[in-house]
Short mmCIF file of C-alpha atoms and ligand atoms in Angstrom, two decimals:
data_model
loop_
_atom_site.label_atom_id
_atom_site.label_comp_id
_atom_site.label_asym_id
_atom_site.label_seq_id
_atom_site.Cartn_x
_atom_site.Cartn_y
_atom_site.Cartn_z
CA MET A 1 -10.98 45.18 -1.17
CA TRP A 2 -10.70 42.49 1.36
CA PHE A 3 -12.01 39.72 -0.93
CA LEU A 4 -9.70 40.93 -3.70
CA ALA A 5 -6.76 40.29 -1.33
CA ILE A 6 -8.05 36.78 -0.53
CA PHE A 7 -8.57 36.03 -4.07
CA PHE A 8 -4.72 37.25 -5.11
CA VAL A 9 -3.58 34.97 -2.00
CA LEU A 10 -5.45 31.84 -3.34
CA MET A 11 -4.28 32.58 -6.78
CA HIS A 12 -0.82 32.72 -5.39
CA ILE A 13 -1.33 29.17 -3.82
CA VAL A 14 -2.95 27.37 -6.64
CA GLU A 15 -2.38 27.76 -10.20
CA LEU A 16 -5.90 27.27 -12.00
CA SER A 17 -6.35 25.14 -15.24
CA ASN A 18 -9.14 23.80 -17.19
CA GLY A 19 -8.62 20.56 -14.72
CA GLY A 20 -8.29 20.53 -11.10
CA VAL A 21 -5.64 22.05 -8.86
CA THR A 22 -2.00 21.87 -9.84
CA SER A 23 -0.05 22.80 -6.46
CA ASN A 24 2.21 25.61 -6.58
CA TYR A 25 4.20 23.91 -3.90
CA VAL A 26 7.71 23.33 -5.34
CA ARG A 27 9.96 20.77 -3.89
CA LYS A 28 13.67 21.86 -3.84
CA PRO A 29 15.23 19.96 -6.82
CA GLU A 30 17.63 17.80 -4.95
CA PRO A 31 18.31 14.06 -5.73
CA SER A 32 16.93 11.57 -3.02
CA VAL A 33 20.14 10.08 -1.11
CA ASP A 34 20.26 6.56 -0.05
CA MET A 35 20.55 5.98 3.75
CA PRO A 36 24.28 4.28 4.00
CA ILE A 37 24.02 0.41 4.35
CA GLU A 38 25.73 0.86 7.86
CA MET A 39 22.65 2.89 9.09
CA PHE A 40 21.12 -0.72 9.39
CA PRO A 41 23.29 -2.91 11.22
CA PRO A 42 21.46 -6.37 12.39
CA PRO A 43 20.35 -6.20 16.01
CA ALA A 44 22.78 -7.14 18.58
CA GLY A 45 22.96 -10.57 20.01
CA HIS A 46 23.56 -14.21 18.94
CA ASN A 47 21.07 -15.08 15.91
CA ALA A 48 18.91 -12.13 16.82
CA PRO A 49 15.51 -12.00 15.15
CA GLU A 50 15.29 -8.95 12.79
CA GLN A 51 13.45 -7.36 9.88
CA VAL A 52 10.36 -8.10 11.53
CA HIS A 53 7.06 -7.29 9.55
CA ILE A 54 3.50 -8.65 10.16
CA THR A 55 0.50 -8.64 7.82
CA GLN A 56 -3.33 -9.92 7.99
CA GLY A 57 -3.30 -13.74 7.96
CA ASP A 58 -6.77 -14.43 6.76
CA HIS A 59 -9.87 -12.89 5.26
CA GLU A 60 -11.61 -11.66 8.36
CA GLY A 61 -8.66 -10.17 10.47
CA ARG A 62 -8.40 -12.87 13.22
CA SER A 63 -5.09 -14.17 11.94
CA MET A 64 -1.61 -12.53 11.62
CA ILE A 65 1.32 -13.51 9.91
CA ILE A 66 4.42 -12.94 11.56
CA SER A 67 7.68 -12.73 9.59
CA TRP A 68 11.18 -12.35 10.52
CA VAL A 69 14.93 -13.24 9.59
CA THR A 70 17.47 -14.89 11.65
CA PRO A 71 21.09 -15.32 10.18
CA LEU A 72 21.45 -18.74 11.32
CA LYS A 73 19.17 -21.83 10.78
CA HIS A 74 16.73 -22.66 13.72
CA HIS A 75 13.19 -23.72 14.52
CA GLY A 76 11.73 -20.36 15.21
CA ALA A 77 8.49 -19.73 17.17
CA VAL A 78 6.36 -16.97 18.09
CA ILE A 79 5.20 -16.31 21.85
CA TYR A 80 2.36 -14.35 21.99
CA TRP A 81 -0.17 -13.26 24.74
CA GLU A 82 -2.97 -10.89 25.40
CA ALA A 83 -1.56 -7.24 26.54
CA GLU A 84 -4.21 -6.63 28.75
CA ALA A 85 -5.89 -9.93 29.89
CA LYS A 86 -8.36 -9.76 33.05
CA ASP A 87 -6.56 -13.46 34.03
CA SER A 88 -3.14 -12.74 35.16
CA ASN A 89 -2.36 -16.28 34.79
CA GLN A 90 -3.21 -16.35 31.09
CA LYS A 91 -1.19 -18.78 29.22
CA LYS A 92 1.45 -17.86 26.43
CA CYS A 93 0.66 -19.26 23.46
CA LYS A 94 3.52 -20.35 20.83
CA VAL A 95 3.09 -20.94 17.11
CA ARG A 96 6.13 -22.45 15.24
CA SER A 97 7.42 -20.76 11.92
CA ARG A 98 7.95 -22.44 8.65
CA ASN A 99 11.47 -21.44 7.57
CA THR A 100 12.64 -20.68 4.00
CA SER A 101 15.77 -19.02 2.21
CA TYR A 102 16.95 -18.34 -1.04
CA LYS A 103 19.94 -17.56 -3.29
CA TYR A 104 20.04 -14.61 -5.63
CA HIS A 105 23.15 -14.44 -8.02
CA ASN A 106 26.14 -14.52 -5.43
CA TYR A 107 23.58 -13.44 -2.39
CA THR A 108 22.30 -16.12 0.04
CA SER A 109 19.48 -15.04 2.37
CA GLY A 110 19.50 -15.46 5.89
CA HIS A 111 16.62 -17.74 7.22
CA ILE A 112 13.23 -16.25 6.57
CA HIS A 113 10.57 -17.34 8.99
CA HIS A 114 6.81 -17.15 8.62
CA ALA A 115 4.64 -17.84 11.31
CA THR A 116 0.73 -17.34 11.28
CA ILE A 117 -1.15 -16.99 14.46
CA LYS A 118 -4.82 -17.95 14.14
CA GLY A 119 -8.00 -17.47 16.33
CA LEU A 120 -6.93 -14.24 17.70
CA LYS A 121 -9.79 -11.82 19.69
CA HIS A 122 -10.94 -8.79 17.50
CA ASP A 123 -9.86 -5.37 18.81
CA THR A 124 -7.33 -6.77 21.33
CA LYS A 125 -3.77 -5.91 21.77
CA TYR A 126 -1.30 -8.45 21.77
CA VAL A 127 2.51 -8.97 22.58
CA TYR A 128 4.62 -11.09 20.73
CA GLU A 129 8.18 -12.51 21.43
CA LEU A 130 10.56 -13.63 19.04
CA GLY A 131 14.15 -15.16 19.23
CA GLN A 132 15.94 -17.77 21.70
CA HIS A 133 16.62 -17.10 25.26
CA PRO A 134 18.43 -14.77 26.34
CA VAL A 135 18.45 -13.02 22.85
CA THR A 136 14.87 -11.98 22.49
CA ARG A 137 12.63 -9.28 21.08
CA ARG A 138 9.09 -8.25 22.05
CA PHE A 139 6.71 -6.48 19.83
CA TYR A 140 2.95 -5.73 19.80
CA PHE A 141 0.02 -5.11 17.60
CA THR A 142 -3.86 -4.71 17.60
CA THR A 143 -6.11 -6.79 15.90
CA PRO A 144 -9.02 -5.18 13.96
CA PRO A 145 -12.72 -5.01 15.12
CA LYS A 146 -14.91 -7.47 13.93
CA VAL A 147 -16.07 -6.94 10.06
CA GLY A 148 -19.17 -4.83 9.89
CA PRO A 149 -20.83 -1.95 7.78
CA ASP A 150 -20.36 0.92 10.29
CA VAL A 151 -17.05 -0.05 11.92
CA PRO A 152 -14.52 2.70 11.78
CA CYS A 153 -11.16 2.22 10.70
CA THR A 154 -8.06 4.15 9.49
CA PHE A 155 -5.38 3.10 6.92
CA GLY A 156 -2.24 4.94 6.06
CA VAL A 157 -1.06 4.70 2.41
CA ILE A 158 2.26 4.86 1.30
CA GLY A 159 3.89 3.76 -2.31
CA ASP A 160 7.21 3.54 -3.84
CA LEU A 161 9.09 3.88 -0.39
CA GLY A 162 12.78 2.75 -0.94
CA GLN A 163 15.54 3.56 1.51
CA THR A 164 16.67 7.12 1.02
CA PHE A 165 16.64 9.99 3.47
CA ASP A 166 13.53 11.33 2.04
CA SER A 167 12.01 7.70 2.55
CA ASN A 168 12.78 7.84 6.32
CA GLN A 169 10.79 11.32 6.37
CA THR A 170 7.97 9.86 4.82
CA LEU A 171 7.97 6.70 7.23
CA GLU A 172 8.62 8.64 10.24
CA HIS A 173 5.84 11.35 9.01
CA TYR A 174 3.40 8.43 9.02
CA ILE A 175 4.50 7.17 12.51
CA SER A 176 3.84 10.36 14.10
CA ASN A 177 0.23 9.92 13.26
CA PRO A 178 -1.34 8.05 15.92
CA LYS A 179 -4.37 7.27 13.73
CA GLY A 180 -2.91 4.58 11.42
CA GLN A 181 -4.11 0.98 12.26
CA ALA A 182 -2.77 -0.45 9.13
CA LEU A 183 -0.90 0.39 6.07
CA LEU A 184 -1.81 0.09 2.39
CA PHE A 185 1.13 -0.48 0.39
CA VAL A 186 1.37 -0.01 -3.20
CA GLY A 187 4.26 -1.59 -4.23
CA ASP A 188 7.98 -1.02 -4.83
CA LEU A 189 9.75 -1.84 -1.75
CA SER A 190 13.44 -1.81 -1.23
CA TYR A 191 14.71 -0.85 -4.80
CA ALA A 192 17.37 -3.38 -4.38
CA ASP A 193 17.45 -3.82 -8.09
CA ASP A 194 18.72 -0.32 -8.76
CA TYR A 195 21.96 -1.81 -7.21
CA PRO A 196 24.55 -3.99 -9.12
CA PHE A 197 23.32 -7.57 -9.54
CA HIS A 198 20.22 -6.35 -7.66
CA ASN A 199 22.28 -6.35 -4.51
CA ASN A 200 19.85 -8.22 -1.94
CA GLU A 201 21.37 -6.96 1.12
CA ARG A 202 19.37 -3.78 0.29
CA TRP A 203 16.28 -6.13 0.69
CA ASP A 204 17.76 -6.83 4.19
CA THR A 205 18.25 -3.01 5.20
CA TRP A 206 14.87 -2.01 3.69
CA ALA A 207 13.36 -4.52 6.12
CA ARG A 208 15.38 -3.44 9.03
CA PHE A 209 14.56 0.30 8.11
CA VAL A 210 10.79 -0.30 8.03
CA GLU A 211 10.51 -2.55 11.13
CA LYS A 212 9.66 0.37 13.35
CA SER A 213 6.15 0.26 11.73
CA THR A 214 5.82 -3.11 10.06
CA ALA A 215 6.43 -5.04 13.30
CA TYR A 216 3.63 -3.04 14.93
CA GLN A 217 0.94 -2.77 12.44
CA PRO A 218 -0.17 -4.96 9.34
CA TRP A 219 1.10 -3.72 6.04
CA ILE A 220 -1.11 -4.93 3.06
CA TRP A 221 1.39 -5.77 0.44
CA THR A 222 1.09 -5.03 -3.29
CA ALA A 223 3.80 -6.04 -5.69
CA GLY A 224 5.50 -3.29 -8.12
CA ASN A 225 7.77 -3.57 -10.83
CA HIS A 226 10.89 -3.20 -8.62
CA GLU A 227 9.89 -6.59 -6.94
CA ILE A 228 10.30 -8.59 -10.30
CA ASP A 229 13.56 -9.02 -10.14
CA PHE A 230 13.86 -10.83 -13.29
CA ALA A 231 17.49 -10.77 -14.64
CA PRO A 232 18.43 -13.71 -16.78
CA GLU A 233 21.88 -11.94 -17.69
CA ILE A 234 22.64 -12.82 -14.20
CA GLY A 235 21.02 -16.25 -14.26
CA GLU A 236 18.00 -15.05 -12.40
CA LYS A 237 15.05 -16.33 -14.16
CA ILE A 238 12.38 -16.43 -11.83
CA PRO A 239 10.23 -13.35 -11.25
CA PHE A 240 9.45 -11.94 -7.70
CA LYS A 241 11.94 -14.50 -6.02
CA PRO A 242 13.32 -12.19 -3.28
CA TYR A 243 9.56 -10.62 -2.80
CA THR A 244 7.52 -13.85 -2.47
CA HIS A 245 9.97 -15.50 -0.16
CA ARG A 246 10.13 -12.55 2.16
CA TYR A 247 6.69 -11.38 2.20
CA HIS A 248 3.71 -13.59 2.72
CA VAL A 249 0.09 -12.90 2.34
CA PRO A 250 -3.07 -14.63 2.86
CA TYR A 251 -3.67 -15.33 -0.72
CA GLN A 252 -5.46 -18.81 -0.21
CA ALA A 253 -8.08 -17.40 2.11
CA SER A 254 -9.55 -15.62 -0.91
CA LYS A 255 -9.14 -18.42 -3.40
CA SER A 256 -6.38 -16.91 -5.19
CA SER A 257 -3.65 -19.18 -6.82
CA SER A 258 -0.97 -16.61 -6.37
CA PRO A 259 0.25 -14.13 -3.75
CA LEU A 260 0.39 -11.40 -6.19
CA TRP A 261 -3.29 -11.00 -6.19
CA TYR A 262 -5.70 -11.45 -3.28
CA SER A 263 -8.07 -9.85 -0.90
CA ILE A 264 -8.79 -9.19 2.62
CA LYS A 265 -11.87 -7.65 4.83
CA ARG A 266 -10.94 -5.49 7.55
CA ALA A 267 -13.53 -3.43 9.44
CA SER A 268 -16.00 -1.90 6.73
CA ALA A 269 -13.61 -2.18 3.96
CA TYR A 270 -12.86 -4.91 1.38
CA ILE A 271 -9.65 -4.85 -0.05
CA ILE A 272 -8.53 -6.19 -3.40
CA VAL A 273 -4.89 -6.22 -4.35
CA LEU A 274 -3.87 -6.76 -7.99
CA SER A 275 -0.70 -7.39 -9.77
CA SER A 276 0.24 -4.84 -12.59
CA TYR A 277 3.12 -7.28 -13.77
CA SER A 278 1.06 -10.31 -13.96
CA ALA A 279 -0.91 -11.80 -16.92
CA TYR A 280 -4.35 -10.24 -16.77
CA GLY A 281 -5.62 -10.84 -20.18
CA LYS A 282 -8.85 -12.76 -20.51
CA TYR A 283 -8.51 -16.68 -19.35
CA THR A 284 -5.47 -15.71 -17.14
CA PRO A 285 -5.36 -16.82 -13.71
CA GLN A 286 -5.81 -13.11 -12.31
CA TYR A 287 -8.54 -12.47 -14.67
CA ASP A 288 -10.54 -15.46 -13.81
CA TRP A 289 -10.05 -14.79 -10.10
CA LEU A 290 -11.12 -11.14 -10.17
CA GLU A 291 -14.10 -12.11 -12.44
CA GLN A 292 -15.16 -14.49 -9.64
CA GLU A 293 -14.19 -11.94 -6.70
CA PHE A 294 -16.11 -8.82 -7.49
CA PRO A 295 -19.64 -10.70 -7.03
CA LYS A 296 -18.46 -12.01 -3.47
CA VAL A 297 -18.08 -8.59 -2.17
CA ASN A 298 -21.08 -7.96 0.13
CA ARG A 299 -21.36 -4.00 0.56
CA LYS A 300 -23.96 -4.67 3.28
CA GLU A 301 -20.89 -6.21 5.18
CA THR A 302 -18.44 -3.95 3.90
CA PRO A 303 -19.43 -1.12 2.24
CA TRP A 304 -16.05 0.08 1.27
CA LEU A 305 -14.26 -1.43 -1.89
CA ILE A 306 -10.91 -0.36 -2.34
CA VAL A 307 -8.56 -1.82 -5.04
CA LEU A 308 -4.73 -1.29 -4.81
CA LEU A 309 -2.35 -1.71 -7.70
CA HIS A 310 0.89 -0.48 -8.70
CA SER A 311 0.87 1.03 -12.18
CA PRO A 312 -1.93 3.79 -12.20
CA TRP A 313 -4.97 3.98 -14.74
CA TYR A 314 -5.42 7.64 -14.65
CA ASN A 315 -2.17 9.72 -14.12
CA SER A 316 -1.54 13.28 -15.76
CA ASN A 317 2.42 12.69 -15.02
CA ASN A 318 4.70 12.35 -18.28
CA TYR A 319 6.55 9.79 -16.19
CA HIS A 320 5.14 6.24 -17.03
CA TYR A 321 2.58 8.04 -18.84
CA MET A 322 -0.33 5.27 -19.86
CA GLU A 323 1.74 2.22 -18.74
CA GLY A 324 -1.45 1.16 -17.05
CA GLU A 325 -3.62 1.58 -20.02
CA SER A 326 -3.94 -1.97 -20.99
CA MET A 327 -4.72 -3.13 -17.69
CA ARG A 328 -7.36 -0.33 -17.39
CA VAL A 329 -9.07 -1.68 -20.74
CA MET A 330 -9.31 -5.22 -19.29
CA PHE A 331 -10.78 -4.65 -15.91
CA GLU A 332 -12.11 -0.77 -15.83
CA SER A 333 -15.78 -2.05 -16.75
CA TRP A 334 -16.16 -4.22 -13.71
CA PHE A 335 -14.76 -1.58 -11.61
CA VAL A 336 -17.65 0.80 -12.57
CA GLN A 337 -20.22 -2.14 -12.60
CA TYR A 338 -19.27 -3.28 -8.98
CA LYS A 339 -18.76 0.45 -7.88
CA VAL A 340 -15.17 0.41 -6.54
CA ASP A 341 -15.06 3.26 -4.04
CA LEU A 342 -11.16 4.12 -4.41
CA VAL A 343 -8.27 2.85 -6.29
CA PHE A 344 -4.63 3.51 -4.87
CA SER A 345 -1.75 3.30 -7.23
CA GLY A 346 2.00 4.25 -7.09
CA HIS A 347 4.68 4.01 -9.78
CA VAL A 348 4.89 7.45 -10.75
CA HIS A 349 6.74 9.49 -7.83
CA ALA A 350 4.34 12.37 -7.35
CA TYR A 351 0.93 12.66 -5.73
CA GLU A 352 -2.58 13.04 -7.86
CA ARG A 353 -6.22 12.49 -7.32
CA SER A 354 -8.61 12.15 -9.89
CA GLU A 355 -12.10 13.12 -9.97
CA ARG A 356 -14.78 10.34 -10.41
CA ILE A 357 -14.25 9.36 -13.94
CA SER A 358 -14.55 6.36 -16.45
CA ASN A 359 -13.57 5.75 -19.82
CA VAL A 360 -15.56 2.65 -20.73
CA ARG A 361 -17.73 3.68 -23.69
CA TYR A 362 -15.10 3.40 -26.11
CA ASN A 363 -15.29 0.32 -28.37
CA ILE A 364 -12.94 1.35 -31.27
CA THR A 365 -15.93 2.44 -33.73
CA ASP A 366 -17.63 5.08 -31.75
CA GLY A 367 -14.88 7.54 -30.94
CA LEU A 368 -16.19 8.16 -27.45
CA SER A 369 -12.50 7.75 -25.98
CA THR A 370 -12.44 10.66 -23.40
CA PRO A 371 -12.84 10.01 -19.61
CA ILE A 372 -16.26 11.38 -18.46
CA LYS A 373 -17.69 12.16 -15.15
CA ASP A 374 -19.34 9.00 -13.74
CA ALA A 375 -21.01 8.71 -10.18
CA SER A 376 -20.36 4.67 -10.38
CA ALA A 377 -16.63 5.04 -11.06
CA PRO A 378 -13.77 5.02 -8.39
CA VAL A 379 -11.64 7.95 -7.64
CA TYR A 380 -8.08 7.17 -8.52
CA ILE A 381 -5.17 8.16 -6.36
CA THR A 382 -1.49 7.91 -7.23
CA ILE A 383 0.65 7.89 -4.38
CA GLY A 384 4.15 6.90 -5.48
CA ASP A 385 5.75 9.66 -3.69
CA GLY A 386 7.33 7.38 -1.07
CA GLY A 387 10.68 9.18 -1.69
CA ASN A 388 12.97 6.44 -3.20
CA ILE A 389 16.43 6.91 -4.77
CA GLU A 390 15.07 7.63 -8.42
CA GLY A 391 13.52 11.11 -7.50
CA ILE A 392 10.65 13.15 -7.87
CA ALA A 393 8.50 12.96 -11.14
CA ASN A 394 8.08 16.49 -11.57
CA SER A 395 6.85 16.56 -15.05
CA PHE A 396 3.15 16.89 -15.30
CA THR A 397 1.37 17.25 -18.48
CA GLU A 398 0.09 20.66 -19.56
CA SER A 399 -2.77 21.67 -19.29
CA GLN A 400 -3.94 19.86 -16.30
CA PRO A 401 -6.76 17.45 -17.82
CA SER A 402 -10.47 17.55 -16.49
CA TYR A 403 -10.22 14.18 -14.84
CA SER A 404 -7.36 15.31 -12.67
CA ALA A 405 -8.47 16.97 -9.27
CA TYR A 406 -5.35 17.59 -7.42
CA ARG A 407 -1.72 16.79 -8.28
CA GLU A 408 1.53 17.83 -6.63
CA ALA A 409 5.24 16.83 -7.30
CA SER A 410 6.57 16.02 -3.57
CA PHE A 411 6.82 13.29 -1.20
CA GLY A 412 4.16 12.24 1.25
CA HIS A 413 1.92 9.73 2.56
CA ALA A 414 -2.01 9.62 2.90
CA ILE A 415 -4.50 8.81 5.49
CA LEU A 416 -7.91 7.04 4.94
CA ASP A 417 -10.32 7.59 7.72
CA ILE A 418 -13.35 5.59 7.21
CA LYS A 419 -16.06 6.83 9.77
CA ASN A 420 -19.00 4.64 8.85
CA ARG A 421 -20.67 3.05 5.87
CA THR A 422 -21.49 6.40 4.03
CA HIS A 423 -18.49 8.62 4.91
CA ALA A 424 -14.66 8.56 4.62
CA TYR A 425 -12.25 11.42 5.26
CA TYR A 426 -9.15 11.45 3.15
CA THR A 427 -5.86 13.67 3.77
CA TRP A 428 -2.55 13.77 2.11
CA HIS A 429 0.33 15.09 4.12
CA ARG A 430 3.67 16.21 2.28
CA ASN A 431 6.83 15.46 3.93
CA GLN A 432 7.80 19.20 4.47
CA ASP A 433 4.78 19.83 6.84
CA ASN A 434 4.03 18.90 10.30
CA GLU A 435 1.55 15.66 10.21
CA PRO A 436 -1.45 17.96 11.17
CA VAL A 437 -1.01 19.98 8.09
CA VAL A 438 -2.95 18.87 5.18
CA ALA A 439 -1.87 19.51 1.85
CA ASP A 440 -4.87 17.73 0.05
CA SER A 441 -8.13 16.46 1.70
CA THR A 442 -11.59 15.28 0.83
CA TRP A 443 -14.52 13.49 2.19
CA PHE A 444 -15.25 10.29 0.33
CA PHE A 445 -18.85 9.16 -0.13
CA ASN A 446 -19.50 5.64 -0.25
CA ARG A 447 -20.55 4.66 -3.73
CA TYR A 448 -23.11 1.90 -2.57
CA TRP A 449 -24.51 3.59 0.48
CA TYR A 450 -24.39 7.32 -0.62
CA PRO A 451 -23.53 7.65 -4.04
CA GLU A 452 -23.81 11.54 -4.26
CA GLU A 453 -21.28 13.53 -5.76
CA GLU A 454 -18.62 14.86 -3.50
CA HIS A 455 -17.44 18.54 -3.11
CA ASN A 456 -14.00 19.16 -2.96
FE1 FE2 B 501 7.09 1.43 -9.96
#
């Protein structure tokens, strides 16, 4: 009888279908409410630095881009030093920032500073200080270890965050996990464009909101549709204007011609960031770059090949269904050829993990248009569940397609814990649970070094 009892308990937890698991967890159907703008005042003090965020500044992990905003124009600089230097007389170093600002409709930004610290030691904690005496602010970060095939590293993964009370729960939940060393952000940051005239003050409040994480560990940025800010009706005709002024990435280090697509190496991972909202047809800059980029990936040096892009290719939610299809048609054969391990996307405000599948056989005459299991294909993870103001995407297609391994309409974040060249442990954490509780988890086997089928 005991096994019957366990069976019924399991049936209660999950709903079985011809695909994978559709979680029976039901998030309360309440709207996501924005945190009031007053919750994020600028820091105290004359011309205090604010909105501090950092990202990897080169291809190898020995540079860091430090970005911040000051209300008034001045020559900014970062002062930095090793946190635990053996030599107590260690000299403090200084790097000047390059300043920019922009206007958007009736909004004028503060002075946006970007400073790149170069020549850092690997695996070392640094303290850095911003501001002018006596109004200074201190932060710290730890550089990644030297790139190598068995170097462990742990990434957080968040998408479509916004600035609601749910967004705050997602971010606090992630910060409570002590293992996250860098964050893979899959696009849609502030949702400022959901406000009248794309109220760019919401770009400021968002950067103040996330500073508790972005000032201390690099966030690897991907652009989503809420970064486009193309609004000719109010005279704004330059796409990505606020985003590209505020968020710098090391795109030139990977020979890219645009900050919207680029790559970095970090520990044992090679991360390629693509833009769902830039041209990707044949002969376009992004297409040409990616064609040249994939052959450069040396899996003997960086076994884990990970792609970030905003609009998912495989997703069984009715929201934004098939919006990523044209990009899939252009690039999927390369992803299979070069054995991409994982693809993280956002856009759909729910969580879903796919099987390893591809749909590259179809050639418009052969009728072979169904995704099939493919050991060379990536796992596709949709993680647009950061909790933004647009609410949850709670309408999945029925029945669950065979390519869908797990799906759930709630907010959360993920942790990707790369152990060595063959194994990575992946967990997804819904906001309603404590951090140690895992709602979805699996071991990923590396496609180059250990291309066996994973057992979920
Ligand atoms: Fe989106």
